[in-house]
Tab-separated table of C-alpha atoms in Angstrom:
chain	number	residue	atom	x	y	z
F	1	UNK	CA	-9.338	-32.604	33.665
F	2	UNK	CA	-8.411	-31.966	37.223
F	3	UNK	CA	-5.355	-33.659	38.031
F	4	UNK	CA	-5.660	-36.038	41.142
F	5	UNK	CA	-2.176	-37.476	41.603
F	6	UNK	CA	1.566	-36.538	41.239
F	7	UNK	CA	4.233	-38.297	40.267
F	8	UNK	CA	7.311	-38.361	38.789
F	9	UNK	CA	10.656	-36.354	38.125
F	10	UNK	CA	9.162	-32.949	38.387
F	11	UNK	CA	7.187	-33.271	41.704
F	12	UNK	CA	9.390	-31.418	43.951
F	13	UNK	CA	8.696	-28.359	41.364
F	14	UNK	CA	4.952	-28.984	41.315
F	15	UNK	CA	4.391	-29.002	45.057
F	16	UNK	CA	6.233	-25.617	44.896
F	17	UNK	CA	3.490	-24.278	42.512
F	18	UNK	CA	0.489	-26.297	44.970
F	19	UNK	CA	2.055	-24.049	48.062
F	20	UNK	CA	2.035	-21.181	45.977
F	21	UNK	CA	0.019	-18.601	47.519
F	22	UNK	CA	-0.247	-20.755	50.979
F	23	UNK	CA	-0.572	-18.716	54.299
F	24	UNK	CA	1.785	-19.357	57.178
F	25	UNK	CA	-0.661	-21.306	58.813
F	26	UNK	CA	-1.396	-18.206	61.308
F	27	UNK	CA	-4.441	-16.407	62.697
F	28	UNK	CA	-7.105	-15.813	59.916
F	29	UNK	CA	-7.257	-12.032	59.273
F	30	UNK	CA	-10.158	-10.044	60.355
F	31	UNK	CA	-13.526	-11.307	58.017
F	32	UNK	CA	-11.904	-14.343	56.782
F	33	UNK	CA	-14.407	-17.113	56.892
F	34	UNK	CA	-12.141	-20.506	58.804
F	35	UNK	CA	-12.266	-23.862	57.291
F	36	UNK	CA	-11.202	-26.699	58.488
F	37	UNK	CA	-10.589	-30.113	56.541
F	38	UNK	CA	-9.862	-33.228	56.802
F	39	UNK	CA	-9.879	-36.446	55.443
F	40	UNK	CA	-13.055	-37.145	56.979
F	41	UNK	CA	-14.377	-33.154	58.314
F	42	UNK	CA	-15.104	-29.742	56.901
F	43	UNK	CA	-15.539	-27.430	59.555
F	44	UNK	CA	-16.776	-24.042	58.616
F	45	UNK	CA	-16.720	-21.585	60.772
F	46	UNK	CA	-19.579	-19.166	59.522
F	47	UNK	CA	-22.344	-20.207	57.496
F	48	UNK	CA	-24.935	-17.453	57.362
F	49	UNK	CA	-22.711	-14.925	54.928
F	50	UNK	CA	-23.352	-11.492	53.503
F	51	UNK	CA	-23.821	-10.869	49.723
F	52	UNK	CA	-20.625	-9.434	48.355
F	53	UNK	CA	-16.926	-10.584	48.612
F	54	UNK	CA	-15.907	-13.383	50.751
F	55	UNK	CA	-12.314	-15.045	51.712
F	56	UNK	CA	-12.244	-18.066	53.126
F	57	UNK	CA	-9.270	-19.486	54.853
F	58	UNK	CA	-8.359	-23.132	54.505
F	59	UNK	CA	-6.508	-25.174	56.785
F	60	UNK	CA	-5.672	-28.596	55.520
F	61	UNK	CA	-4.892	-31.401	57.790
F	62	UNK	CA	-5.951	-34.187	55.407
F	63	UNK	CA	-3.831	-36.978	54.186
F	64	UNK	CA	-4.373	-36.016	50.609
F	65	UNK	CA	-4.236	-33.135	48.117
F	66	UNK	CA	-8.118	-31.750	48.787
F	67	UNK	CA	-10.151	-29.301	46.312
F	68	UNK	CA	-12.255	-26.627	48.431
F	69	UNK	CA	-15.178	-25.681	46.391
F	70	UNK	CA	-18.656	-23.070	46.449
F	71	UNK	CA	-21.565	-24.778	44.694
F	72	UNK	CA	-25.041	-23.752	43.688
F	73	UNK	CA	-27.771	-26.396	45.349
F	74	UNK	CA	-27.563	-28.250	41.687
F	75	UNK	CA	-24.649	-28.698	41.587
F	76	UNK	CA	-23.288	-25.659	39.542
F	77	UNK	CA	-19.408	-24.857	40.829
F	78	UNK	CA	-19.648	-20.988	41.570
F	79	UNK	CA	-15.399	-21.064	42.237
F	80	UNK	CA	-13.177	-23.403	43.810
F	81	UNK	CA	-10.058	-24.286	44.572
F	82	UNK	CA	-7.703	-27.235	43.871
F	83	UNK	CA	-4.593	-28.960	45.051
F	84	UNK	CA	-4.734	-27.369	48.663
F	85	UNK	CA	-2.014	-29.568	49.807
F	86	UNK	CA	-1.314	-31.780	53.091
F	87	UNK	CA	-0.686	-29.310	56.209
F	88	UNK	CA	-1.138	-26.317	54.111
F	89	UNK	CA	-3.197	-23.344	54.639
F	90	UNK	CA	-4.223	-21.063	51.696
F	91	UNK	CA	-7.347	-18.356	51.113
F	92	UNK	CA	-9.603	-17.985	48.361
F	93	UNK	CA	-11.947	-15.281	47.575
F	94	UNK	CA	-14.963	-15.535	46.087
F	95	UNK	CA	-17.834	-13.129	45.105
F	96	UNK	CA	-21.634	-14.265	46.111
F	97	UNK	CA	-24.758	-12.576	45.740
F	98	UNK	CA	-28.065	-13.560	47.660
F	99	UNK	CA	-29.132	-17.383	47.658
F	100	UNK	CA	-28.484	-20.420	48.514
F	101	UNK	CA	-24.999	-22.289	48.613
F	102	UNK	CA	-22.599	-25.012	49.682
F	103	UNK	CA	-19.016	-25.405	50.456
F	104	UNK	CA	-17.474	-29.142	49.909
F	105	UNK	CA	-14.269	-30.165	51.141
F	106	UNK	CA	-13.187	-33.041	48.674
F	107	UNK	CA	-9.977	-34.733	50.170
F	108	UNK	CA	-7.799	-36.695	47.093
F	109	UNK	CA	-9.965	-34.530	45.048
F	110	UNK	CA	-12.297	-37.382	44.223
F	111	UNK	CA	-16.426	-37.439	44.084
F	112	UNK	CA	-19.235	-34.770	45.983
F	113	UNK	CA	-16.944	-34.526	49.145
F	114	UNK	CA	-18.073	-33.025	52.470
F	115	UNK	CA	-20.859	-30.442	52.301
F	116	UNK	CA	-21.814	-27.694	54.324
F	117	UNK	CA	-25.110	-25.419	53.467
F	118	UNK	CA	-24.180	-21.594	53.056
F	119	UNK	CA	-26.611	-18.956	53.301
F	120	UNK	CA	-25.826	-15.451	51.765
F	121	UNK	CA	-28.049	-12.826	52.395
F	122	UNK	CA	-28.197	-9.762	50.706
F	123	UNK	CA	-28.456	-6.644	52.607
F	124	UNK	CA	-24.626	-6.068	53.500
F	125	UNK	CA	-22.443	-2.486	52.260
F	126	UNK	CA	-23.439	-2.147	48.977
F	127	UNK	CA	-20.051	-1.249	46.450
F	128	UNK	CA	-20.074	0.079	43.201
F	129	UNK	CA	-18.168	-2.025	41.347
F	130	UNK	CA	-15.430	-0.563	38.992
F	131	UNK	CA	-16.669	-0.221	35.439
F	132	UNK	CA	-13.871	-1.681	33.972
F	133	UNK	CA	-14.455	-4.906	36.005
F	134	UNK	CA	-17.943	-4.915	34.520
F	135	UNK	CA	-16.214	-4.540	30.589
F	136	UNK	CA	-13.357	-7.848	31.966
F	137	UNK	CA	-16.243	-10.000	32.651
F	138	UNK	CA	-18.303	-8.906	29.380
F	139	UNK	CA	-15.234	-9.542	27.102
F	140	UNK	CA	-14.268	-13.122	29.301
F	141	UNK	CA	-17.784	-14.351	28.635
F	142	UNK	CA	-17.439	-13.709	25.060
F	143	UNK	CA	-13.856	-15.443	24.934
F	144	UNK	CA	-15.221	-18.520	26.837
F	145	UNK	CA	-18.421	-18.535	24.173
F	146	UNK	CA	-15.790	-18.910	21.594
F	147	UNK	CA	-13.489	-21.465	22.640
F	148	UNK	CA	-16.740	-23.467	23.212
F	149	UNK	CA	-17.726	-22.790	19.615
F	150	UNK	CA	-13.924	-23.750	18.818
F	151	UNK	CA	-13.611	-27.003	20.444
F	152	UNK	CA	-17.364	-27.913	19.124
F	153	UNK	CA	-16.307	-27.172	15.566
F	154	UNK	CA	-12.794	-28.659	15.562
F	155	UNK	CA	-13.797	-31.779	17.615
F	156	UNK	CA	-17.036	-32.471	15.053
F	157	UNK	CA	-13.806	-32.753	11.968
F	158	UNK	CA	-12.262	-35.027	14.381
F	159	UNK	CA	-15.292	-37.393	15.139
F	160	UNK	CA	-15.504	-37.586	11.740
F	161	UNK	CA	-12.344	-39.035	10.969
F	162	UNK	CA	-12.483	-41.474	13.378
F	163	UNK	CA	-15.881	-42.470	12.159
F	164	UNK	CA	-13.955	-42.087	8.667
F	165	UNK	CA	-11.346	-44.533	9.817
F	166	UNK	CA	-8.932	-42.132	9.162
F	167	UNK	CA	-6.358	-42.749	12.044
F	168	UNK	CA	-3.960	-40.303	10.767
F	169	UNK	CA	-6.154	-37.430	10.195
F	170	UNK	CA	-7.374	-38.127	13.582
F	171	UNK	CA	-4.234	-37.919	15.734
F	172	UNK	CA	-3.670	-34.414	14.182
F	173	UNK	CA	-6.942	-32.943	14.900
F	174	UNK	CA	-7.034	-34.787	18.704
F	175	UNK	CA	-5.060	-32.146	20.162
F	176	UNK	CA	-6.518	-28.820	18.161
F	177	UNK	CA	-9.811	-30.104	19.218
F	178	UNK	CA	-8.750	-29.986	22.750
F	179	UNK	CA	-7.528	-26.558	22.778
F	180	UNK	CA	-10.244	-24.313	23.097
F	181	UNK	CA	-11.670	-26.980	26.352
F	182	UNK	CA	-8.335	-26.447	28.183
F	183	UNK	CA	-8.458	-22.834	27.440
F	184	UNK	CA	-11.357	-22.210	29.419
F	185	UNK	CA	-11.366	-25.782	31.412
F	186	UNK	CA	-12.698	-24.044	35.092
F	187	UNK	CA	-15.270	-22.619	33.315
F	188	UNK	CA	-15.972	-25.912	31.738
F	189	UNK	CA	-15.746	-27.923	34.956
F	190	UNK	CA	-18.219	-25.635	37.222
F	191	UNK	CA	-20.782	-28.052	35.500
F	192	UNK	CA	-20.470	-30.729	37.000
F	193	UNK	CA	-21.079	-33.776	35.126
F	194	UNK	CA	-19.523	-32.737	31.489
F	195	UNK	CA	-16.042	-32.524	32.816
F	196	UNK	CA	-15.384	-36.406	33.798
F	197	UNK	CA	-17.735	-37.255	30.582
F	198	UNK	CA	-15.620	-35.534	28.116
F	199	UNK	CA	-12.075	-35.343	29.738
F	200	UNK	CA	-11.622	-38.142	32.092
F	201	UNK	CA	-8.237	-39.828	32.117
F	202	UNK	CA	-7.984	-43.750	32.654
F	203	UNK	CA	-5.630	-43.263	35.375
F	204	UNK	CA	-8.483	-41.510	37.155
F	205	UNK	CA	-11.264	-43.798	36.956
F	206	UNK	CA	-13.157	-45.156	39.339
F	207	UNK	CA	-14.154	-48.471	40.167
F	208	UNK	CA	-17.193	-49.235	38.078
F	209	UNK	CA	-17.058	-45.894	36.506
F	210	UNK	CA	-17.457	-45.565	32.737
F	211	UNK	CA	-15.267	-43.999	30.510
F	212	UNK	CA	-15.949	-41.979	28.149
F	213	UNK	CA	-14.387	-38.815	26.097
F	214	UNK	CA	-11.364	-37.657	24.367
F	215	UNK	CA	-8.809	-39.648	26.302
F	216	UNK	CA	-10.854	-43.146	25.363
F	217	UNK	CA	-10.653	-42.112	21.396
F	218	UNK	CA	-6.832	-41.216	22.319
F	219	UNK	CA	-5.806	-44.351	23.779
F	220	UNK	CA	-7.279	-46.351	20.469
F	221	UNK	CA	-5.778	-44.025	18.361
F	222	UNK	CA	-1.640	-44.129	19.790
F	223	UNK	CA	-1.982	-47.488	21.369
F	224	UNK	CA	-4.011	-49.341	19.609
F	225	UNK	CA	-3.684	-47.942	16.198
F	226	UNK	CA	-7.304	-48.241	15.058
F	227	UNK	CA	-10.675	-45.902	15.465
F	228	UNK	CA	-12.639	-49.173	15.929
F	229	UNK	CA	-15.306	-49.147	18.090
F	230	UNK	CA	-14.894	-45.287	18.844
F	231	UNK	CA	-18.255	-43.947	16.859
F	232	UNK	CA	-20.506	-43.913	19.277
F	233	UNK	CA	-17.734	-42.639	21.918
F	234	UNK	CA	-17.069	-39.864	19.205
F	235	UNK	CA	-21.379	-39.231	19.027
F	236	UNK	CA	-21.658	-39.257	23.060
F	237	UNK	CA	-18.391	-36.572	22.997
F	238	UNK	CA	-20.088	-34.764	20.497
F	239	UNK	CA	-23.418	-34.238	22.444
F	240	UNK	CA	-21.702	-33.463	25.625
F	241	UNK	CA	-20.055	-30.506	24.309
F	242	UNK	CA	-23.185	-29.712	22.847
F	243	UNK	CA	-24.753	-29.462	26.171
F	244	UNK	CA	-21.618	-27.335	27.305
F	245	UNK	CA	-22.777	-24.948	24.498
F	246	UNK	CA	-26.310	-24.935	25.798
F	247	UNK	CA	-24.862	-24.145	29.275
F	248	UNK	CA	-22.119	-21.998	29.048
F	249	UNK	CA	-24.068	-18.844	28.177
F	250	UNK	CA	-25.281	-18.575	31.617
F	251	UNK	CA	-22.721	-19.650	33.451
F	252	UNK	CA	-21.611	-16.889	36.490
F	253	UNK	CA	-18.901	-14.891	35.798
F	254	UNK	CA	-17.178	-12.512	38.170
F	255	UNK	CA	-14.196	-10.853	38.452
F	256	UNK	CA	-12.784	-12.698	41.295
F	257	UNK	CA	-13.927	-16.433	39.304
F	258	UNK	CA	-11.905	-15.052	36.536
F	259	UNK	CA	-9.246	-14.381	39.036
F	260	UNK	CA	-9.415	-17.978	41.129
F	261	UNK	CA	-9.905	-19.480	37.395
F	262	UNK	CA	-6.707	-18.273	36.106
F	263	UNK	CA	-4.727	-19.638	38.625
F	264	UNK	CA	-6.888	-22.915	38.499
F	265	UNK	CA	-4.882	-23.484	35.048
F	266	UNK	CA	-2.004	-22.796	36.365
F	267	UNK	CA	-2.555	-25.532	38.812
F	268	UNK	CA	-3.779	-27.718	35.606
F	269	UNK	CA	-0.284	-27.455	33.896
F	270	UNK	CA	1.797	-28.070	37.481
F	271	UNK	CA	-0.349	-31.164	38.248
F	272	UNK	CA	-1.397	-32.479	34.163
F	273	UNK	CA	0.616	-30.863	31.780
F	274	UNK	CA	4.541	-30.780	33.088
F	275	UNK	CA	4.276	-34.542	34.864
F	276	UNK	CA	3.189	-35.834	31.463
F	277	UNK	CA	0.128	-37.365	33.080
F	278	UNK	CA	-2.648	-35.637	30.822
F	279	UNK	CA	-1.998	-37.224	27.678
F	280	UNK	CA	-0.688	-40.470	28.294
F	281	UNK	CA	-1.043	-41.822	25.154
F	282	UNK	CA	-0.536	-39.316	22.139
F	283	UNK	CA	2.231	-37.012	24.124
F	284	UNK	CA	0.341	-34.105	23.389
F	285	UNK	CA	1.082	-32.149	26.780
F	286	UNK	CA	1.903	-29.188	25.419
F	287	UNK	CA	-0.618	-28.261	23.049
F	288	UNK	CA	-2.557	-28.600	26.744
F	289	UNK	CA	0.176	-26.754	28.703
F	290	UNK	CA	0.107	-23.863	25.903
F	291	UNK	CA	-3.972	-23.563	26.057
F	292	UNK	CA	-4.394	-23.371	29.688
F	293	UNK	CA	-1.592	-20.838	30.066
F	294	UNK	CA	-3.385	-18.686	27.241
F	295	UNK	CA	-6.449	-19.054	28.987
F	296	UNK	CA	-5.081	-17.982	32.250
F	297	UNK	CA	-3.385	-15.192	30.335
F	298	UNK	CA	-6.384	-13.945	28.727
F	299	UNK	CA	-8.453	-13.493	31.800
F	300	UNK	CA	-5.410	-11.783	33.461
F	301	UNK	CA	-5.360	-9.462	30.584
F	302	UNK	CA	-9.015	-8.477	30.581
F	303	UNK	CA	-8.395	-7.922	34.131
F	304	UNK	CA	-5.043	-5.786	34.118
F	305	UNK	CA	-6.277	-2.283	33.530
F	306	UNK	CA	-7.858	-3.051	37.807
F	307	UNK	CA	-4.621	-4.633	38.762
F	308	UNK	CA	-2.491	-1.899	37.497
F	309	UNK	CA	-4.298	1.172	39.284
F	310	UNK	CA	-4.428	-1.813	42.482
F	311	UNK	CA	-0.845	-3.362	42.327
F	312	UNK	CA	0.807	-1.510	39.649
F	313	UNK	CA	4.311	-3.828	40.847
F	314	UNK	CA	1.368	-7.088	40.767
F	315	UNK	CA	0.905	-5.835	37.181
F	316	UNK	CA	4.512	-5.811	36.144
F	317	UNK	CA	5.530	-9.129	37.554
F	318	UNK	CA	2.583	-11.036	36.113
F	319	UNK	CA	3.541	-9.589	32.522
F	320	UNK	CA	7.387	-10.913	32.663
F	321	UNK	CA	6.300	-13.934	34.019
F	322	UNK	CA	3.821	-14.985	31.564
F	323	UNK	CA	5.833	-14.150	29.308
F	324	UNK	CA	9.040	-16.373	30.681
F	325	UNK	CA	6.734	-19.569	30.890
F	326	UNK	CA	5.090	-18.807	27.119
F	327	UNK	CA	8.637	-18.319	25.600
F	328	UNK	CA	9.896	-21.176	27.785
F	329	UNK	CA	7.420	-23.427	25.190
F	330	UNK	CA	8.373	-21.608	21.360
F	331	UNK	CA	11.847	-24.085	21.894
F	332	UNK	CA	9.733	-27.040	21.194
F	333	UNK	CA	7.623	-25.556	18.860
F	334	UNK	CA	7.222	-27.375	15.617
F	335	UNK	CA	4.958	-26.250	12.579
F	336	UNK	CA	0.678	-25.957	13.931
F	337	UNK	CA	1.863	-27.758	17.393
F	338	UNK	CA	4.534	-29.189	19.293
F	339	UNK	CA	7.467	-31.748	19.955
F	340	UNK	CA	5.861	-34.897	21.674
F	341	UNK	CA	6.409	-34.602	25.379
F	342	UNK	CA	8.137	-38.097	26.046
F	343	UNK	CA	10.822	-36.341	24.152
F	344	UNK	CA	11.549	-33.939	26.522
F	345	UNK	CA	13.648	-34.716	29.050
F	346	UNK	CA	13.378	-34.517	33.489
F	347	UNK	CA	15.728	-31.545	33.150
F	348	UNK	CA	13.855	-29.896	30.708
F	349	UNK	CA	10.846	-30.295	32.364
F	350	UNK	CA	12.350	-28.891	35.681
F	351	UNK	CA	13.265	-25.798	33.407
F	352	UNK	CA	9.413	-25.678	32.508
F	353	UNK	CA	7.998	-26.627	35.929
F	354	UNK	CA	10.220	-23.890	37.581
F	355	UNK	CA	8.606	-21.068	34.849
F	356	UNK	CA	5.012	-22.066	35.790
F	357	UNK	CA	6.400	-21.731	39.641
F	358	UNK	CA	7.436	-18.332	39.445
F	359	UNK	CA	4.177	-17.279	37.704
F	360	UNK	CA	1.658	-19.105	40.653
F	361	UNK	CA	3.084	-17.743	43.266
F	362	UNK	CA	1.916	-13.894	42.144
F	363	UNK	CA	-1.274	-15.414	40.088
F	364	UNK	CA	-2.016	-16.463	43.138
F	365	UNK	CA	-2.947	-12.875	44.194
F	366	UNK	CA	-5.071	-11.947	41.270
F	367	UNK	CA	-8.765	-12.599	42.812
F	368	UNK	CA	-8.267	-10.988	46.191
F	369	UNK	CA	-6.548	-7.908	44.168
F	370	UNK	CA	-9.420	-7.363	41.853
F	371	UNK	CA	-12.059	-7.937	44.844
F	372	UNK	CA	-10.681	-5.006	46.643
């Protein structure tokens, strides 16, 4: 789940990783499309667009962290980006064919936000794209396919031990059943209305919201100590990763989504995962923090053989740096999982909020690279 707040020891560290990949705050470069936002505006400057790739260029004067996003007329997230902080400017790139669109600015990263209709046209320089960008997104699609299929299978075993009563056998498959979801969560979240169904934390809700999802069947399980009452929670989890499954084989997929994606886990881990916010309850964070890295990883990977002949020293430093932040986790490794995270201590979570750091700041560059 998005993260919408941060708090706590590490937050120094995590705004680092939210300016990662900022702009000075100067003149937009020639082609970049201006937006402006506030806590109450978004000001685009060009709405009629060209099929192709697109970079938009965000200034940020609201009061709160604010999520810029491109959305399909139902609703469908095309790509977006999150925790665009206070008095920060950053760009995104995006690739969009012919259609119908629309940019929303959504200050404190809460509900539909401020929308503006985009209209792409087709028509513009047509670009052959390079073949082994077409192979990245074939392979990616498969990958997110499967981590679907994973979390569907693992999280059915789970619903049935809480419908089992089984509280033990329950808090060891909560996290596994997460893993595949936060390996793959932007995917997940460009529809819509699964993401605060299945993955909604309490801290987030809303007035008059319900809540439903893992984190309700979490909070019974390590607070309360039963799986009372959680069947039908456990059913209506159940059928809304079910229609995930249904959805997910048509989702778009592009090279620079894969790009944006990766560093939208990044951002998951800096806001969710290293503050301890994610899993209140069970302490799980880093079962979370591992998958989303992975995930980012694994569309970075698919995507290396274009950022090496691009950025060959791009290449290099996103290698030792994944690396440094997924060794930086095998210390609290223990058997299947991991050490629970109110064990680990504000220093040791500056050590791990300073690796994910030094990885946004060049995973930041990814989905302009590969757009070239």
């Amino acid at each position: 789940m998005a993260a919408r707040r941060i708090s706590g020891g590490v937050g120094v560290a995590v705004l680092a990783v939210l300016l990662a990949g900022c702009g000075s705050g100067g003149a937009e470069a020639k082609d970049e499309i201006a937006v402006d936002t506030s806590d109450t505006t978004c000001k685009v400057a060009t709405t009629k667009l060209t099929a192709g790739v697109q970079t938009f260029r965000i200034k940020s004067s609201a009061s709160k962290i604010t999520e810029f996003e491109v959305l399909r007329p139902d609703g469908r997230i095309v790509s977006e980006r999150e925790n665009i902080g206070p008095g920060t400017t950053v760009t995104f790139t995006v690739d969009l064919t012919a259609g119908s669109y629309q940019a929303a600015c959504i200050p404190g990263m809460v509900g539909k936000g401020i929308r503006t209709p985009l209209t792409v046209a087709g028509g513009g320089k047509t670009q052959k794209r390079d073949p082994k960008l077409d192979k990245a997104v074939d392979a990616y699609r498969t990958y997110v396919n499967l981590q679907v299929d994973d979390s569907v299978a693992t999280t059915k075993k789970f619903v049935a031990a809480v419908k089992a009563g089984d509280v033990a056998k329950a808090k060891k498959l909560y996290a596994p059943s997460r893993y595949g979801w936060e390996s793959i969560e932007p995917v997940a979240e460009s529809f819509g209305d699964i993401d605060p169904k299945v993955d909604l934390r309490e801290a987030d809700l809303e007035d008059g919201q319900e809540w439903t999802g893992w984190h309700v069947i979490e909070k019974a399980l390590w607070k309360d100590g039963t799986t009372k009452g959680m069947s039908a929670v456990g059913d209506q989890l159940l059928a809304d990763l079910a229609t995930l499954k249904k959805k997910v084989g048509n989702v778009e997929i592009t090279p620079t989504s894969m790009g944006n994606g990766a560093k939208e886990l990044l951002d998951e881990v800096a806001t969710g995962k290293v503050t301890g916010e994610e899993e209140a309850f069970s302490h799980t964070d880093l079962v979370d923090f591992e998958a989303n890295v992975v995930g980012a990883k694994k569309a970075y990977t698919l995507l290396r053989p274009v950022v090496a002949d691009r950025d060959a020293k791009l290449a290099g430093t996103l290698d030792k740096e994944f690396a440094s932040v997924l060794g930086s986790l095998e210390k609290y490794r223990r058997g299947e999982g991991f050490v629970s995270y109110d064990t680990v201590g504000d220093a040791d979570r500056k050590v791990l909020s300073d690796k994910v750091n030094a990885l946004a700041e060049p995973l930041s560059k990814l989905a302009a690279t590969v757009a070239r």
